[in-house]
Coordinates of C-alpha atoms in Angstrom, one line a residue:
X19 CA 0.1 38.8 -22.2
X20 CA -2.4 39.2 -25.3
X21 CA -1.8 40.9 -28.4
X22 CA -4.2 43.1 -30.2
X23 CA -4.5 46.0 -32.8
X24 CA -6.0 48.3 -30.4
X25 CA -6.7 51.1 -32.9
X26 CA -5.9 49.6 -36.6
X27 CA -7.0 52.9 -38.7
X28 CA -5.0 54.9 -36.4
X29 CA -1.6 53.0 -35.7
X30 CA -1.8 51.5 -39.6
X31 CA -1.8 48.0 -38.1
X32 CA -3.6 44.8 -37.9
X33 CA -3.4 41.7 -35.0
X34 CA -2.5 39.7 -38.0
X35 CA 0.8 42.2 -38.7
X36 CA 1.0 42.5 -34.6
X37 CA 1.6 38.5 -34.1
X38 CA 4.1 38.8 -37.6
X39 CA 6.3 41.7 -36.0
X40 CA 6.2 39.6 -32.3
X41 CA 7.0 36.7 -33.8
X42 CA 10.0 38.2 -35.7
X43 CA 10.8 40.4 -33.0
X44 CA 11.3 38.0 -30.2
X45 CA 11.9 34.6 -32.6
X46 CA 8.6 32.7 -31.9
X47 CA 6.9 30.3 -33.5
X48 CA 3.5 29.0 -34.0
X49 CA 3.3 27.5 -30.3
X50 CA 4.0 30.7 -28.5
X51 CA 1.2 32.6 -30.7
X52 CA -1.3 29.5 -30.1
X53 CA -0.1 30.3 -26.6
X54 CA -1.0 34.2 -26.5
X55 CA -4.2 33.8 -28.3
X56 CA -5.2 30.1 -25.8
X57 CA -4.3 33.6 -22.9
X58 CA -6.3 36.0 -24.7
X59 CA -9.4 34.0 -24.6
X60 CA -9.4 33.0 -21.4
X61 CA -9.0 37.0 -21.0
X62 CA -11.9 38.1 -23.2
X63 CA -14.9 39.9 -22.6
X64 CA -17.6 37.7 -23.6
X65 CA -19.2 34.6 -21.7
X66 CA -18.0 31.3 -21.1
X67 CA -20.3 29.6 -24.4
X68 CA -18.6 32.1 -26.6
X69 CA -14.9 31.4 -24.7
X70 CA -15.6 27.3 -24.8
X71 CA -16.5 27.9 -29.0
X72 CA -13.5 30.0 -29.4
X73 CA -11.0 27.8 -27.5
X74 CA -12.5 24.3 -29.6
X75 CA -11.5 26.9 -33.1
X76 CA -8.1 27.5 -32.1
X77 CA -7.7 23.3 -30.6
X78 CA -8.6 23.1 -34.4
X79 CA -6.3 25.4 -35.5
X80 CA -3.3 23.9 -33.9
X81 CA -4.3 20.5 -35.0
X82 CA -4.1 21.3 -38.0
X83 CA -0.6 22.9 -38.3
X84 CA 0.4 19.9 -36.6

């Protein structure tokens, strides 16, 4: 699964608001959104340099709400 804002003009939405109303909805926390985003890079449509830099951001990311 991956979260994004598809159309943010259009529905009035961000993916920052999109994770907040998951998160609420179904009571998750900070791992299960590291997880979804760790999933959306792995499904992203870019090359594996760009994937490898992204992934090494969000390692950062969790370390640091560690």
């Amino acid at each position: 699964m991956t979260l994004n804002s598809d159309d943010p003009p259009f529905f009035d939405t961000s993916v920052v608001r999109e994770y907040a109303t998951v998160a609420q909805a179904h009571g998750w926390g900070a791992a299960d959104l590291f997880a979804i985003t760790r999933t959306a890079i792995g499904a992203a449509f870019c090359d594996e340099a760009t994937k490898t830099e992204l992934r090494e951001t969000l390692a950062a990311a969790v370390a640091q709400a560690s």
